mmCIF file of C-alpha atoms in Angstrom:
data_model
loop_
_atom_site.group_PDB
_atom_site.id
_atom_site.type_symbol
_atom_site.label_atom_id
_atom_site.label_comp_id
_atom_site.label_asym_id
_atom_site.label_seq_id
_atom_site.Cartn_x
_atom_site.Cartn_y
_atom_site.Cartn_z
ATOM 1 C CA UNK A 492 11.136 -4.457 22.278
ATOM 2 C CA UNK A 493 12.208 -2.332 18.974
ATOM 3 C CA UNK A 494 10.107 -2.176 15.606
ATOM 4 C CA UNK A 495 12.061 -4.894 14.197
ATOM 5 C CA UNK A 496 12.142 -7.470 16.762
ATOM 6 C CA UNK A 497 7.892 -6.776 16.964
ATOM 7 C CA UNK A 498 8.120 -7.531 13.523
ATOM 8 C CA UNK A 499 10.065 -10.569 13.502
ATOM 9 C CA UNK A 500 7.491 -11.947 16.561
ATOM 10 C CA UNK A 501 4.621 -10.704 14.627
ATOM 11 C CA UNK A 502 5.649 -13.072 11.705
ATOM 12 C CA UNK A 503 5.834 -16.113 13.515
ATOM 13 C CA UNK A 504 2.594 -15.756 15.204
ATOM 14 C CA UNK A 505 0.229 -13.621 13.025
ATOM 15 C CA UNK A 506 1.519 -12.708 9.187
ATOM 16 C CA UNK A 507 -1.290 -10.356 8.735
ATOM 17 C CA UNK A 508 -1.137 -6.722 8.667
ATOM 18 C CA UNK A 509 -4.204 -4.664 9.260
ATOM 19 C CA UNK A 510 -5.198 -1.784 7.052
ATOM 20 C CA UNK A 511 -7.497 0.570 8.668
ATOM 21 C CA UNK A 512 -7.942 3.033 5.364
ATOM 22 C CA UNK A 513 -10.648 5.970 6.519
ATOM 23 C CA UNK A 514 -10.253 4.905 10.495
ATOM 24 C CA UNK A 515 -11.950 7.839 12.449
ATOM 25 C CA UNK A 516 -9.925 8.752 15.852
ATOM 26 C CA UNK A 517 -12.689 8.029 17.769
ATOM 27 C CA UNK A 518 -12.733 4.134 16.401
ATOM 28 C CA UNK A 519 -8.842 3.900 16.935
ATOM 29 C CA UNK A 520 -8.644 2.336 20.264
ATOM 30 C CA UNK A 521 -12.342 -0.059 20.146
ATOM 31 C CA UNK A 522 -10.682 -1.376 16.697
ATOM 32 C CA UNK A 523 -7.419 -1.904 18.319
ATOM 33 C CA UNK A 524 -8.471 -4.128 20.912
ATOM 34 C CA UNK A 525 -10.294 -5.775 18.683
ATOM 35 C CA UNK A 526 -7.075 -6.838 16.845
ATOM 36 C CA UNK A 527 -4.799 -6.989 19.559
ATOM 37 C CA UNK A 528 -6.729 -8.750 21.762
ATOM 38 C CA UNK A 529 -7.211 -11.626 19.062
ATOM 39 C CA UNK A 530 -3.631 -11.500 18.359
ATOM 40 C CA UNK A 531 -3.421 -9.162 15.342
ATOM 41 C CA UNK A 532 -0.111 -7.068 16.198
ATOM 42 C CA UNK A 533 0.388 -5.418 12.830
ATOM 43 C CA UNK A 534 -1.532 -2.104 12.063
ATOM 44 C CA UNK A 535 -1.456 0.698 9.485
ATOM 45 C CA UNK A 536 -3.664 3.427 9.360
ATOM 46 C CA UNK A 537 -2.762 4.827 6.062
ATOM 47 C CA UNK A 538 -2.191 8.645 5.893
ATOM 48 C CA UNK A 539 -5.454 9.522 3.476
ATOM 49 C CA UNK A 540 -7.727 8.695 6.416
ATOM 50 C CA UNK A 541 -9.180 10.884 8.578
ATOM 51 C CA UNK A 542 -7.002 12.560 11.342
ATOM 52 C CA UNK A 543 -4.259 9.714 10.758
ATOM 53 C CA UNK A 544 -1.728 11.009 13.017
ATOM 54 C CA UNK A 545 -4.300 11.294 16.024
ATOM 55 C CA UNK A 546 -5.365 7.586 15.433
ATOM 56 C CA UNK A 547 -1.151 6.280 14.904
ATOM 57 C CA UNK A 548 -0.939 8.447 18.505
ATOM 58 C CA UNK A 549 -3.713 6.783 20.402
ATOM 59 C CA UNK A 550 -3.554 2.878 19.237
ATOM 60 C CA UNK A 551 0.953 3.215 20.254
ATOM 61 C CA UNK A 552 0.092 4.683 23.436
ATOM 62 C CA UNK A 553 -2.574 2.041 24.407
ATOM 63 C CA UNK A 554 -0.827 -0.966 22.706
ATOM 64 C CA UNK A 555 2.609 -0.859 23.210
ATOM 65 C CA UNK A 556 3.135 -4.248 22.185
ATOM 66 C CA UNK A 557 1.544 -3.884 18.406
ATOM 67 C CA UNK A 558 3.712 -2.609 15.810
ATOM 68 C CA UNK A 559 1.441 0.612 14.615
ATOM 69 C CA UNK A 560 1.867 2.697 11.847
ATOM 70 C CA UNK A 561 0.920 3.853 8.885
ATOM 71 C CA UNK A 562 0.215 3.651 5.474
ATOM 72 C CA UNK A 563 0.389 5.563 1.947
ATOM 73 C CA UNK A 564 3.438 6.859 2.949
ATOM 74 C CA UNK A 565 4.852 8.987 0.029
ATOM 75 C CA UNK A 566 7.259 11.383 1.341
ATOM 76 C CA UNK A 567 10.008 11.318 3.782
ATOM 77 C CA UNK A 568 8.356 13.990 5.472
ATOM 78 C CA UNK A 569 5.215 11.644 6.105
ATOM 79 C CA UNK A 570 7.710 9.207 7.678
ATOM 80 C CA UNK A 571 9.224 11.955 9.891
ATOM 81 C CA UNK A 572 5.472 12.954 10.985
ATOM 82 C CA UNK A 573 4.463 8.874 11.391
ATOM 83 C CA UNK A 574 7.686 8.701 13.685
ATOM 84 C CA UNK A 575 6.641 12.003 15.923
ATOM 85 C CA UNK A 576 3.232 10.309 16.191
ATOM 86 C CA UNK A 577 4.638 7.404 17.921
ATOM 87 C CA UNK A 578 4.181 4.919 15.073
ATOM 88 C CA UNK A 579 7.275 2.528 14.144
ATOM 89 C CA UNK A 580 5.968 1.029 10.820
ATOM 90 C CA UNK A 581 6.039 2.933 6.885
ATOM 91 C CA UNK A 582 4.311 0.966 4.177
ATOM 92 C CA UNK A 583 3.942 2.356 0.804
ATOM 93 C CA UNK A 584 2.254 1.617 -1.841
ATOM 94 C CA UNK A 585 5.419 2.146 -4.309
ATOM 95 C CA UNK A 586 9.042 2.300 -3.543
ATOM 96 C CA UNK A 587 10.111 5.740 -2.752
ATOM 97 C CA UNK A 588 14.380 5.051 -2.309
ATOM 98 C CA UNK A 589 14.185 8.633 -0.288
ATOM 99 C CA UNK A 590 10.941 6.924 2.118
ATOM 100 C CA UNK A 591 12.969 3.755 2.747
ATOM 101 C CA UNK A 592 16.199 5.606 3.519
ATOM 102 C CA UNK A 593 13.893 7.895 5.945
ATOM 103 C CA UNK A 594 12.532 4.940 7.732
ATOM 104 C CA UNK A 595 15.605 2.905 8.079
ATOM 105 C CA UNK A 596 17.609 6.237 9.488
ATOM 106 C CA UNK A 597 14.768 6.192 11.900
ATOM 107 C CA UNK A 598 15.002 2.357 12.744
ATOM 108 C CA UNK A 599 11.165 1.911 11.582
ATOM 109 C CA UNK A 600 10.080 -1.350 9.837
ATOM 110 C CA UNK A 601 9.489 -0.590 6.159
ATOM 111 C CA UNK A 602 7.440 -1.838 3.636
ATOM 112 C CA UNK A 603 7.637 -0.315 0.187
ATOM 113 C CA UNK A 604 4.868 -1.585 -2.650
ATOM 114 C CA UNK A 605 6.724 -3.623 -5.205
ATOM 115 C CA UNK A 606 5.228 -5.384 -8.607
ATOM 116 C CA UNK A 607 8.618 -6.115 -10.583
ATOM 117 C CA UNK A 608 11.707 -8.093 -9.394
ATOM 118 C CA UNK A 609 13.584 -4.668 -10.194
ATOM 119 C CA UNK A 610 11.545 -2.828 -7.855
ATOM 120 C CA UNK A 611 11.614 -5.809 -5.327
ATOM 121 C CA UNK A 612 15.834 -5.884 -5.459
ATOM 122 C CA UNK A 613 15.772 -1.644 -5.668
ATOM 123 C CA UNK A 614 14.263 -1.643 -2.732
ATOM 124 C CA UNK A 615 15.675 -4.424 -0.199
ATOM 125 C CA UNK A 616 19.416 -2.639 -1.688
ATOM 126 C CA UNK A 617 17.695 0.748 -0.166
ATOM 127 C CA UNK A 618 17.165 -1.283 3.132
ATOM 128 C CA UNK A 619 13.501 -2.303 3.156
ATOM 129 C CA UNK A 620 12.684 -4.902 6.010
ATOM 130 C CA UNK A 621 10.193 -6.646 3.702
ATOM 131 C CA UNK A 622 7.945 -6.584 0.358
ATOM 132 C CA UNK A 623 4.342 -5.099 -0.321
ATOM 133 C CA UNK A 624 3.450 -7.168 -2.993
ATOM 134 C CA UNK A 625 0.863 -4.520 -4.629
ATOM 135 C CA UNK A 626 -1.618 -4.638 -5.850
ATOM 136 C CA UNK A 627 -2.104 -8.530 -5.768
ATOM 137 C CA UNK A 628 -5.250 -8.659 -7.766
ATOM 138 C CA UNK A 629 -2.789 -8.078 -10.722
ATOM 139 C CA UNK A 630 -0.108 -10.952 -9.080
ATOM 140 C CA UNK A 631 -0.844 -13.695 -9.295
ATOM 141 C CA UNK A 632 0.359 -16.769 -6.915
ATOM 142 C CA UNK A 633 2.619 -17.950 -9.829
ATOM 143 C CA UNK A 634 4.330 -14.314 -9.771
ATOM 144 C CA UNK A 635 4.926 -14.526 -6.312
ATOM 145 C CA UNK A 636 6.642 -18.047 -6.973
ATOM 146 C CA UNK A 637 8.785 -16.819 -9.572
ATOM 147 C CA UNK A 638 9.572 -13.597 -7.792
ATOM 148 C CA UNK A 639 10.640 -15.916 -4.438
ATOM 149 C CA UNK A 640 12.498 -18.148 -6.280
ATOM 150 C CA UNK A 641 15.285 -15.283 -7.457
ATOM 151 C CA UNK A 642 14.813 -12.774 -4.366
ATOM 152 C CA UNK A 643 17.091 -13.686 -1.199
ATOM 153 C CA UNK A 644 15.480 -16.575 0.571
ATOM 154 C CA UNK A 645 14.787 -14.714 3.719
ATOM 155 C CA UNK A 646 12.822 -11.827 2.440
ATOM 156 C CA UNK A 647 9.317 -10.882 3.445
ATOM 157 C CA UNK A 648 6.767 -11.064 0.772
ATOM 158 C CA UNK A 649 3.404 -9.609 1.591
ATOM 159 C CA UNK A 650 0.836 -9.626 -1.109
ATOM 160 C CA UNK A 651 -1.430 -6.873 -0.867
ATOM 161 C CA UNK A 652 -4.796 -5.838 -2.724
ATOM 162 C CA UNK A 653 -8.214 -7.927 -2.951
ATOM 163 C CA UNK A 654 -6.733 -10.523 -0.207
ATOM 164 C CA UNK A 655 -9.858 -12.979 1.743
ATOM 165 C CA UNK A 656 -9.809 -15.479 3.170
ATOM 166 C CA UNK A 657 -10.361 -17.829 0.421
ATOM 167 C CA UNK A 658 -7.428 -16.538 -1.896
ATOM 168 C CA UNK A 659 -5.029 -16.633 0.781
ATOM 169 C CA UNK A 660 -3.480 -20.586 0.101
ATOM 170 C CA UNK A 661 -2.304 -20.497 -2.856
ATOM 171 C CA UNK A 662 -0.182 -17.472 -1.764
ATOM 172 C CA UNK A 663 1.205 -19.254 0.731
ATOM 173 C CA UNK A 664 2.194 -22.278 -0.961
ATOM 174 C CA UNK A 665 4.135 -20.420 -3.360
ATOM 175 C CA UNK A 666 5.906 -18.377 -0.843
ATOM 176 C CA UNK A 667 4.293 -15.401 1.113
ATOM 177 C CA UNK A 668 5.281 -14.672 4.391
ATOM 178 C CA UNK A 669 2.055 -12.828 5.217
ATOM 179 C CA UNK A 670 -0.770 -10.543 4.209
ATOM 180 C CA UNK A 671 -1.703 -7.069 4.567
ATOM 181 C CA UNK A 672 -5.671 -7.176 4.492
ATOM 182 C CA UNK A 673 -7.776 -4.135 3.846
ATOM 183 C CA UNK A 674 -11.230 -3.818 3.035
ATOM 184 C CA UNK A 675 -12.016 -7.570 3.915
ATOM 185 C CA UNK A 676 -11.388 -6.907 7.544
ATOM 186 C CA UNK A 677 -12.044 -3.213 7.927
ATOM 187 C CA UNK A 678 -14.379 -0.857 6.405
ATOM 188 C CA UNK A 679 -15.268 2.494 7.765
ATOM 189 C CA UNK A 680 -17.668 2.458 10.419
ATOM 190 C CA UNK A 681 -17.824 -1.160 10.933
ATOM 191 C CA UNK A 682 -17.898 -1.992 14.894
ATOM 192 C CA UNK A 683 -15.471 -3.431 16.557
ATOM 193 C CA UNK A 684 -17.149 -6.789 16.961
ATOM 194 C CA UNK A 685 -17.191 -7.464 13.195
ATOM 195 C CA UNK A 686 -14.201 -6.303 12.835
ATOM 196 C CA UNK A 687 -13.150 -8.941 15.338
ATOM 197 C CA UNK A 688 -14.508 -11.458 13.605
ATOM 198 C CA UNK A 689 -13.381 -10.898 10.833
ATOM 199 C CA UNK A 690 -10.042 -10.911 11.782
ATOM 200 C CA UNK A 691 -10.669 -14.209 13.491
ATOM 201 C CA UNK A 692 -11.659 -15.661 9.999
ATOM 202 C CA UNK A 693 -8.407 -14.259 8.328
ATOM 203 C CA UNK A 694 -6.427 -15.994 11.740
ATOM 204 C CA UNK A 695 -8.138 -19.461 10.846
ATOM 205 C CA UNK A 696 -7.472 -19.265 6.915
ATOM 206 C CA UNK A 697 -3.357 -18.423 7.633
ATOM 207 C CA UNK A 698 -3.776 -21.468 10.647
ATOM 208 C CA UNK A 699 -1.514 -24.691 10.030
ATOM 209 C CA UNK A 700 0.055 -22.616 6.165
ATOM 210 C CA UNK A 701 2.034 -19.912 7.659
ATOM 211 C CA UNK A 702 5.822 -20.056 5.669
ATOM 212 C CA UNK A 703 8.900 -19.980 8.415
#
């Protein structure tokens, strides 16, 4: 199965992708089966975290069947080194026309951070698989309405930035596909357990809402 088909399953089952910012190497693979095992198939360990490449290595090796990469991708140079690491997803948080190029050459799923519709339209026209909505504390649900009601009626929208549990409806009634979900589900050094449940929480809050 390639990046994008992963993708595509991922978004019919669970919309939600995990942000791992400050992920040690050591945590990769207890934190992956955390996710994984619960159904979380979505991961990005984003580049300003410890050792990122080691962790990207370690969690595609042992789940072959996640899509894993990383995040705070800036340069096309990061998405070469993401690629070489064995990861087969770039999300930014801006839209770098040079990043998406990189990762669409390299047939990775890309995700480039977007706030206006000009941004949003630059960026699908450079070949982005979906949308980063970032940072969502500053878009609100009736942005994300009025952005969806212009953009191309199968793009991805994922709002990022200040996402729980209890904001995540009224996203989804006015159009998100999906979530990426940061410090709500992961902080450093939180085990693997809580990390598990709190991605079981995030599961039950998407349950029944999920857009198709």
């Amino acid at each position: 199965m390639n990046a994008h088909q992963k993708f595509s399953n991922a978004l019919q089952t669970v919309p939600l992708v995990a942000i791992l910012r400050g992920l040690q190497p050591a945590e990769a693979l207890p934190v992956g089966h955390a996710l994984v095992s619960t159904g979380w198939t979505l991961i990005e360990i984003p580049l300003n975290s410890p050792q990122p490449l080691d962790s990207i290595a370690a969690m595609a090796g042992a789940y072959p069947q996640a899509l894993i990469g990383a995040g705070t991708v800036l340069t096309p140079d990061d998405v070469r080194n993401v690629q070489a690491a064995g990861g087969q997803l770039i999300v930014s948080p801006n839209f770098n026309p040079a990043v998406v190029r990189e990762a669409v050459r390299l047939g990775m799923v890309c995700l480039p951070g977007v706030m206006t519709a000009s941004e949003a339209f630059g960026a699908l026209e450079a070949g982005a698989t979906g949308l980063k909505i970032f940072p969502a504390e500053m878009i609100t649900p009736a942005v994300v309405k009025a952005l969806r009601a212009v953009l191309p009626a199968s793009t991805v929208v994922l709002p990022v930035g200040g996402i729980t549990p209890d904001n995540m409806a009224p996203y989804l009634a006015a159009g998100a596909s999906g979530f990426g979900i940061g410090s709500a589900l992961y902080k450093p050094g939180l085990a693997a357990t809580e990390v598990m449940e709190n991605a079981l929480k995030f599961m039950a809050a998407c349950a029944g809402t999920i857009r198709t």
